[in-house]
């Protein structure tokens, strides 16, 4: 998607989400709302969801898209990398990312954003996959 169009779409989603998430204090309800809205408004999102740290493991949470790995092998893949370094990771081509965990062979590019709680502690990640290569840019990193 063209960057300007992406930016406009994210901006509208953000506005919509700020009104929707305040309807509940429940973390699960909020994450489910966020994944549903993002997944259905961004047409290049093939898989959209959260992985949270539970007892030291990276465990899948709210998501939209094909069935994904429930637990990600410690220290491997893009999600653990983003979590361990506390930085957003954009992968142009997942086939070239060392130790990438392929939950679905149709995914070709990916973005993973660390998820912080109110105290600023990183508690997991937001992960989005695309079936096309090179789908994610600085615009996605900024808004997600
Ligand atoms: N590719 C991720 C695993 C999760 S799936 O993309 C849904 C990784 O390498 O951590």
Short mmCIF file of C-alpha atoms and ligand atoms in Angstrom, two decimals:
data_model
loop_
_atom_site.label_atom_id
_atom_site.label_comp_id
_atom_site.label_asym_id
_atom_site.label_seq_id
_atom_site.Cartn_x
_atom_site.Cartn_y
_atom_site.Cartn_z
CA UNK A 1 0.00 0.00 0.00
CA UNK A 2 1.21 3.50 -0.80
CA UNK A 3 2.70 5.29 2.25
CA UNK A 4 0.30 8.25 2.20
CA UNK A 5 -2.71 5.96 1.98
CA UNK A 6 -1.31 3.79 4.78
CA UNK A 7 -0.79 6.83 6.97
CA UNK A 8 -4.36 8.05 6.43
CA UNK A 9 -5.81 4.65 7.13
CA UNK A 10 -3.80 4.18 10.33
CA UNK A 11 -4.81 7.63 11.48
CA UNK A 12 -8.51 6.80 11.06
CA UNK A 13 -8.07 3.43 12.80
CA UNK A 14 -6.27 5.15 15.68
CA UNK A 15 -9.11 7.61 16.08
CA UNK A 16 -11.68 4.83 16.04
CA UNK A 17 -9.70 2.73 18.53
CA UNK A 18 -9.31 5.57 21.03
CA UNK A 19 -13.11 5.66 21.23
CA UNK A 20 -13.55 1.88 21.31
CA UNK A 21 -10.94 0.76 23.86
CA UNK A 22 -12.21 3.10 26.60
CA UNK A 23 -15.47 1.15 26.71
CA UNK A 24 -13.76 -1.51 28.82
CA UNK A 25 -10.90 -1.62 31.32
CA UNK A 26 -10.39 -5.27 30.48
CA UNK A 27 -7.04 -5.93 28.80
CA UNK A 28 -8.32 -8.97 26.89
CA UNK A 29 -11.33 -7.09 25.53
CA UNK A 30 -9.12 -4.22 24.42
CA UNK A 31 -6.58 -6.45 22.68
CA UNK A 32 -9.34 -8.38 20.90
CA UNK A 33 -10.82 -5.09 19.65
CA UNK A 34 -7.45 -3.84 18.44
CA UNK A 35 -6.56 -7.03 16.53
CA UNK A 36 -10.03 -7.25 14.93
CA UNK A 37 -10.04 -3.65 13.77
CA UNK A 38 -6.47 -3.65 12.47
CA UNK A 39 -6.86 -6.97 10.71
CA UNK A 40 -10.05 -6.06 8.91
CA UNK A 41 -9.07 -2.52 7.94
CA UNK A 42 -5.52 -3.20 6.73
CA UNK A 43 -5.89 -5.41 3.68
CA UNK A 44 -2.25 -6.59 3.64
CA UNK A 45 -2.41 -7.95 7.22
CA UNK A 46 -2.40 -11.75 6.88
CA UNK A 47 -2.00 -12.47 10.60
CA UNK A 48 -2.47 -9.90 13.37
CA UNK A 49 -2.05 -10.70 17.02
CA UNK A 50 -0.41 -10.58 20.39
CA UNK A 51 2.10 -12.82 22.10
CA UNK A 52 2.42 -12.27 25.85
CA UNK A 53 5.01 -13.54 28.32
CA UNK A 54 3.40 -16.08 30.65
CA UNK A 55 5.67 -17.85 33.16
CA UNK A 56 8.70 -17.06 31.00
CA UNK A 57 7.11 -18.40 27.81
CA UNK A 58 5.93 -16.43 24.76
CA UNK A 59 2.29 -17.45 24.49
CA UNK A 60 -0.20 -16.47 21.81
CA UNK A 61 -3.13 -14.25 22.83
CA UNK A 62 -5.85 -12.39 20.89
CA UNK A 63 -5.36 -12.79 17.16
CA UNK A 64 -7.00 -12.74 13.74
CA UNK A 65 -5.90 -14.88 10.82
CA UNK A 66 -4.84 -18.49 10.34
CA UNK A 67 -4.04 -20.72 13.32
CA UNK A 68 -0.63 -19.80 14.74
CA UNK A 69 1.97 -21.35 17.04
CA UNK A 70 0.74 -21.23 20.64
CA UNK A 71 4.19 -21.06 22.21
CA UNK A 72 7.32 -19.64 20.55
CA UNK A 73 10.59 -21.43 21.25
CA UNK A 74 12.62 -19.34 23.63
CA UNK A 75 15.28 -17.10 22.10
CA UNK A 76 14.26 -17.87 18.50
CA UNK A 77 12.40 -15.84 15.92
CA UNK A 78 11.31 -12.27 15.44
CA UNK A 79 9.01 -11.99 18.46
CA UNK A 80 11.68 -12.96 20.98
CA UNK A 81 14.16 -10.69 19.22
CA UNK A 82 11.83 -7.66 19.53
CA UNK A 83 11.02 -8.55 23.13
CA UNK A 84 14.64 -9.12 24.21
CA UNK A 85 15.92 -5.92 22.57
CA UNK A 86 12.86 -3.82 23.42
CA UNK A 87 12.76 -2.58 19.82
CA UNK A 88 10.39 -2.83 16.87
CA UNK A 89 11.66 -5.26 14.23
CA UNK A 90 10.67 -4.95 10.56
CA UNK A 91 11.50 -8.01 8.45
CA UNK A 92 11.36 -7.49 4.67
CA UNK A 93 11.67 -11.18 3.90
CA UNK A 94 11.14 -13.70 6.69
CA UNK A 95 13.02 -16.37 4.74
CA UNK A 96 16.25 -14.45 5.34
CA UNK A 97 15.71 -13.80 9.08
CA UNK A 98 17.91 -16.14 11.17
CA UNK A 99 15.83 -18.53 13.31
CA UNK A 100 12.53 -17.11 12.04
CA UNK A 101 9.62 -19.18 13.36
CA UNK A 102 7.27 -19.99 10.48
CA UNK A 103 3.81 -20.62 11.92
CA UNK A 104 2.39 -20.41 8.40
CA UNK A 105 4.45 -20.80 5.23
CA UNK A 106 2.32 -18.17 3.48
CA UNK A 107 3.83 -15.37 5.60
CA UNK A 108 6.60 -13.52 3.81
CA UNK A 109 7.19 -10.30 5.75
CA UNK A 110 6.59 -9.30 9.32
CA UNK A 111 6.64 -6.50 11.88
CA UNK A 112 6.89 -7.03 15.63
CA UNK A 113 6.37 -4.20 18.13
CA UNK A 114 7.15 -4.54 21.85
CA UNK A 115 4.06 -4.12 24.02
CA UNK A 116 4.42 -2.12 27.23
CA UNK A 117 2.10 -1.99 30.22
CA UNK A 118 1.21 1.26 32.02
CA UNK A 119 4.43 1.06 34.08
CA UNK A 120 6.48 0.86 30.88
CA UNK A 121 7.46 -2.78 31.36
CA UNK A 122 7.53 -4.87 28.19
CA UNK A 123 4.98 -7.66 28.65
CA UNK A 124 4.84 -9.11 25.15
CA UNK A 125 4.60 -8.09 21.52
CA UNK A 126 2.17 -7.15 18.78
CA UNK A 127 2.99 -9.21 15.68
CA UNK A 128 1.71 -8.64 12.15
CA UNK A 129 2.51 -10.86 9.14
CA UNK A 130 1.91 -10.24 5.46
CA UNK A 131 1.83 -12.79 2.65
CA UNK A 132 3.74 -10.32 0.45
CA UNK A 133 7.43 -9.47 0.84
CA UNK A 134 8.42 -6.01 2.06
CA UNK A 135 4.95 -4.95 3.27
CA UNK A 136 6.01 -3.01 6.35
CA UNK A 137 7.71 0.36 6.61
CA UNK A 138 8.45 3.12 9.09
CA UNK A 139 4.78 4.14 8.78
CA UNK A 140 3.65 0.77 10.16
CA UNK A 141 6.32 0.93 12.87
CA UNK A 142 5.16 4.41 13.90
CA UNK A 143 1.44 3.66 14.12
CA UNK A 144 1.56 0.12 15.47
N1 LIG B 1 7.14 -15.39 12.98
C1 LIG B 1 7.11 -15.22 14.42
C2 LIG B 1 6.22 -16.26 15.06
C3 LIG B 1 4.81 -15.88 15.21
S1 LIG B 1 3.93 -15.93 13.77
O1 LIG B 1 4.46 -14.97 12.82
C4 LIG B 1 2.31 -15.72 14.01
C5 LIG B 1 8.52 -15.26 14.98
O2 LIG B 1 9.46 -15.57 14.24
O3 LIG B 1 8.68 -14.99 16.16
#
